[in-house]
Amino acid sequence: MEYIQKLRALMANLERSSILNKLSTKEDNEIDTLANALIDIEESLKKVINEYIPHLYQSELSEEEVEDIIFDIGEELRHLLYHINDTKVYDYLKPNSSD
């Protein structure tokens, strides 16, 4: 499924959420933000699960290869955190959240 197809499918379903509709404003469409975030999160998780971690199972990796993979995983996790922090619906996951 292509990006635009995924986006349309997600938005159609997310628009049914009263929580997301309440969080949305004219300036900040939480449905659009979350739909885009979920697609990016899916891609990052695929990279970590299907590429980086399996690569760490290989024998005889050099120190540089191991450290590169660790860094690559960290960058994907940073990307996940960005999207978590960019959405209002996941505010309760943020440090010092009152929820």
Coordinates of N, CA and C in Angstrom, one line a residue:
M1 N 0.9 -1.2 0.0 CA 0.0 0.0 0.0 C 0.9 1.2 0.0
E2 N 0.6 2.2 -0.8 CA 1.4 3.4 -1.0 C 1.0 4.4 0.2
Y3 N 1.9 5.3 0.3 CA 1.8 6.3 1.4 C 0.4 7.0 1.4
I4 N 0.0 7.5 0.3 CA -1.3 8.2 0.2 C -2.5 7.3 0.5
Q5 N -2.4 6.1 0.1 CA -3.5 5.1 0.4 C -3.5 4.8 1.9
K6 N -2.3 4.7 2.5 CA -2.3 4.5 4.0 C -2.9 5.7 4.7
L7 N -2.4 6.9 4.2 CA -2.9 8.1 4.9 C -4.4 8.2 4.8
R8 N -5.0 8.0 3.6 CA -6.4 8.1 3.5 C -7.2 7.1 4.4
A9 N -6.7 5.8 4.4 CA -7.3 4.8 5.2 C -7.2 5.2 6.7
L10 N -6.1 5.6 7.2 CA -5.9 6.0 8.6 C -6.8 7.2 8.9
M11 N -6.8 8.2 8.1 CA -7.6 9.4 8.4 C -9.1 9.1 8.4
A12 N -9.5 8.2 7.5 CA -10.9 7.8 7.5 C -11.3 7.2 8.8
N13 N -10.4 6.3 9.4 CA -10.7 5.7 10.6 C -10.5 6.7 11.8
L14 N -9.5 7.4 11.8 CA -9.2 8.3 12.9 C -10.2 9.4 13.0
E15 N -10.8 9.8 11.9 CA -11.9 10.8 12.0 C -13.1 10.4 12.8
R16 N -13.2 9.1 13.0 CA -14.3 8.5 13.9 C -14.1 8.7 15.4
S17 N -12.9 9.1 15.7 CA -12.5 9.3 17.1 C -13.0 10.6 17.7
S18 N -13.8 10.6 18.7 CA -14.2 11.8 19.3 C -13.1 12.4 20.1
I19 N -12.2 11.6 20.6 CA -11.0 12.2 21.3 C -10.2 13.0 20.4
L20 N -9.9 12.4 19.2 CA -9.0 13.2 18.2 C -9.7 14.4 17.7
N21 N -11.0 14.3 17.5 CA -11.8 15.5 17.1 C -11.8 16.6 18.1
K22 N -11.8 16.2 19.4 CA -11.8 17.3 20.4 C -10.4 17.9 20.5
L23 N -9.4 17.1 20.3 CA -8.0 17.6 20.4 C -7.6 18.5 19.2
S24 N -8.3 18.4 18.1 CA -8.0 19.1 16.9 C -8.5 20.6 16.9
T25 N -7.8 21.4 16.3 CA -8.2 22.8 16.2 C -8.0 23.2 14.7
K26 N -8.4 24.4 14.3 CA -8.2 24.9 13.0 C -6.7 24.9 12.6
E27 N -5.9 25.3 13.6 CA -4.5 25.4 13.3 C -3.7 24.1 13.4
D28 N -4.3 23.1 14.2 CA -3.6 21.9 14.5 C -4.5 20.7 14.4
N29 N -4.5 20.1 13.2 CA -5.4 18.9 13.0 C -4.7 17.7 13.6
E30 N -5.2 17.2 14.7 CA -4.6 16.1 15.4 C -4.8 14.8 14.6
I31 N -5.8 14.7 13.8 CA -6.1 13.5 13.0 C -5.0 13.4 12.0
D32 N -4.7 14.5 11.3 CA -3.6 14.5 10.3 C -2.3 14.2 10.9
T33 N -2.0 14.9 12.0 CA -0.7 14.7 12.7 C -0.5 13.2 13.1
L34 N -1.6 12.6 13.7 CA -1.4 11.2 14.1 C -1.4 10.3 12.9
A35 N -2.1 10.5 11.9 CA -2.1 9.6 10.7 C -0.7 9.6 10.1
N36 N -0.1 10.8 9.9 CA 1.3 10.8 9.4 C 2.3 10.2 10.4
A37 N 2.1 10.5 11.7 CA 3.0 9.9 12.7 C 2.9 8.4 12.6
L38 N 1.8 7.8 12.6 CA 1.6 6.3 12.6 C 2.3 5.7 11.4
I39 N 2.2 6.3 10.2 CA 2.9 5.8 9.0 C 4.4 5.8 9.2
D40 N 4.9 6.9 9.8 CA 6.3 7.0 10.0 C 6.8 6.1 11.1
I41 N 6.0 5.9 12.1 CA 6.3 5.0 13.2 C 6.4 3.5 12.7
E42 N 5.4 3.2 11.8 CA 5.4 1.9 11.2 C 6.7 1.6 10.4
E43 N 7.2 2.6 9.7 CA 8.4 2.4 8.9 C 9.6 2.3 9.8
S44 N 9.7 3.1 10.8 CA 10.8 3.0 11.7 C 10.9 1.7 12.5
L45 N 9.7 1.2 12.9 CA 9.7 -0.1 13.6 C 10.1 -1.2 12.6
K46 N 9.7 -1.1 11.4 CA 10.1 -2.1 10.4 C 11.6 -2.2 10.3
K47 N 12.2 -1.0 10.2 CA 13.7 -1.0 10.1 C 14.3 -1.6 11.3
V48 N 13.9 -1.3 12.4 CA 14.5 -1.8 13.7 C 14.3 -3.3 13.7
I49 N 13.1 -3.8 13.5 CA 12.8 -5.2 13.6 C 13.3 -6.0 12.5
N50 N 13.2 -5.5 11.3 CA 13.5 -6.4 10.1 C 15.0 -6.2 9.6
E51 N 15.6 -5.1 10.0 CA 17.0 -4.8 9.5 C 18.0 -4.8 10.6
Y52 N 17.9 -3.9 11.5 CA 18.9 -3.6 12.5 C 19.1 -4.8 13.5
I53 N 18.1 -5.2 14.1 CA 18.2 -6.3 15.1 C 18.7 -7.6 14.5
P54 N 18.1 -8.0 13.4 CA 18.6 -9.2 12.7 C 20.1 -9.1 12.4
H55 N 20.5 -7.9 12.0 CA 21.9 -7.7 11.6 C 22.8 -8.0 12.9
L56 N 22.3 -7.6 14.1 CA 23.1 -7.8 15.3 C 23.3 -9.3 15.6
Y57 N 22.5 -10.2 15.1 CA 22.6 -11.6 15.3 C 23.7 -12.2 14.5
Q58 N 24.2 -11.5 13.5 CA 25.3 -12.1 12.7 C 26.6 -12.2 13.5
S59 N 27.3 -13.3 13.1 CA 28.6 -13.4 13.8 C 29.7 -12.6 13.2
E60 N 30.6 -12.3 14.0 CA 31.9 -11.7 13.5 C 31.6 -10.2 13.0
L61 N 30.7 -9.5 13.6 CA 30.6 -8.1 13.3 C 31.8 -7.3 13.9
S62 N 32.2 -6.4 13.1 CA 33.3 -5.5 13.7 C 32.8 -4.6 14.7
E63 N 33.6 -4.0 15.5 CA 33.2 -3.0 16.5 C 32.5 -1.9 15.8
E64 N 33.0 -1.4 14.7 CA 32.4 -0.3 14.0 C 31.0 -0.7 13.5
E65 N 30.8 -1.9 13.0 CA 29.5 -2.3 12.5 C 28.5 -2.4 13.7
V66 N 28.9 -2.9 14.8 CA 28.0 -3.0 16.0 C 27.6 -1.6 16.4
E67 N 28.6 -0.7 16.5 CA 28.3 0.7 16.9 C 27.4 1.4 15.9
D68 N 27.6 1.2 14.6 CA 26.8 1.8 13.6 C 25.3 1.3 13.8
I69 N 25.1 0.0 14.0 CA 23.8 -0.5 14.2 C 23.1 0.1 15.4
I70 N 23.9 0.1 16.5 CA 23.4 0.7 17.7 C 22.9 2.2 17.5
F71 N 23.8 2.9 16.8 CA 23.4 4.3 16.5 C 22.2 4.4 15.6
D72 N 22.1 3.5 14.6 CA 21.0 3.5 13.7 C 19.7 3.2 14.4
I73 N 19.7 2.2 15.4 CA 18.5 1.9 16.2 C 18.2 3.2 17.0
G74 N 19.2 3.8 17.6 CA 18.9 5.0 18.4 C 18.3 6.1 17.6
E75 N 18.7 6.3 16.3 CA 18.0 7.3 15.5 C 16.6 7.0 15.2
E76 N 16.3 5.7 15.0 CA 14.9 5.3 14.8 C 14.1 5.5 16.0
L77 N 14.7 5.2 17.2 CA 14.0 5.5 18.4 C 13.7 7.0 18.7
R78 N 14.7 7.8 18.3 CA 14.6 9.2 18.4 C 13.4 9.7 17.5
H79 N 13.3 9.1 16.3 CA 12.2 9.4 15.4 C 10.9 9.0 16.0
L80 N 10.8 7.9 16.7 CA 9.6 7.5 17.4 C 9.2 8.5 18.4
L81 N 10.2 8.9 19.2 CA 9.9 9.9 20.3 C 9.4 11.2 19.7
Y82 N 10.0 11.6 18.6 CA 9.5 12.9 18.0 C 8.0 12.8 17.7
H83 N 7.6 11.7 17.1 CA 6.2 11.5 16.8 C 5.3 11.4 18.0
I84 N 5.8 10.7 19.0 CA 5.0 10.6 20.3 C 4.9 12.0 20.9
N85 N 5.9 12.8 20.9 CA 5.9 14.1 21.5 C 5.1 15.1 20.6
D86 N 5.0 14.8 19.3 CA 4.3 15.7 18.4 C 2.8 15.6 18.4
T87 N 2.3 14.5 19.0 CA 0.9 14.3 19.1 C 0.3 14.6 20.5
K88 N -0.9 15.2 20.5 CA -1.5 15.5 21.8 C -2.1 14.2 22.4
V89 N -2.6 13.3 21.6 CA -3.3 12.1 22.1 C -2.3 11.3 23.0
Y90 N -1.0 11.4 22.8 CA -0.1 10.6 23.6 C 0.6 11.4 24.6
D91 N 0.0 12.6 25.0 CA 0.6 13.4 26.1 C 0.9 12.6 27.4
Y92 N 0.0 11.7 27.6 CA 0.2 10.9 28.9 C 1.5 10.1 28.9
L93 N 2.1 9.9 27.8 CA 3.4 9.1 27.7 C 4.6 10.0 28.0
K94 N 4.4 11.3 28.0 CA 5.5 12.2 28.2 C 5.9 12.3 29.7
P95 N 7.2 12.5 29.9 CA 7.6 12.6 31.3 C 6.9 13.8 32.0
N96 N 6.7 13.7 33.3 CA 6.0 14.7 34.1 C 4.6 14.9 33.6
S97 N 4.0 14.0 33.0 CA 2.6 14.1 32.6 C 1.7 13.9 33.8
S98 N 0.7 14.7 33.9 CA -0.3 14.6 35.1 C -1.3 13.5 34.9
D99 N -1.4 13.0 33.7 CA -2.4 11.9 33.4 C -1.9 10.6 33.9

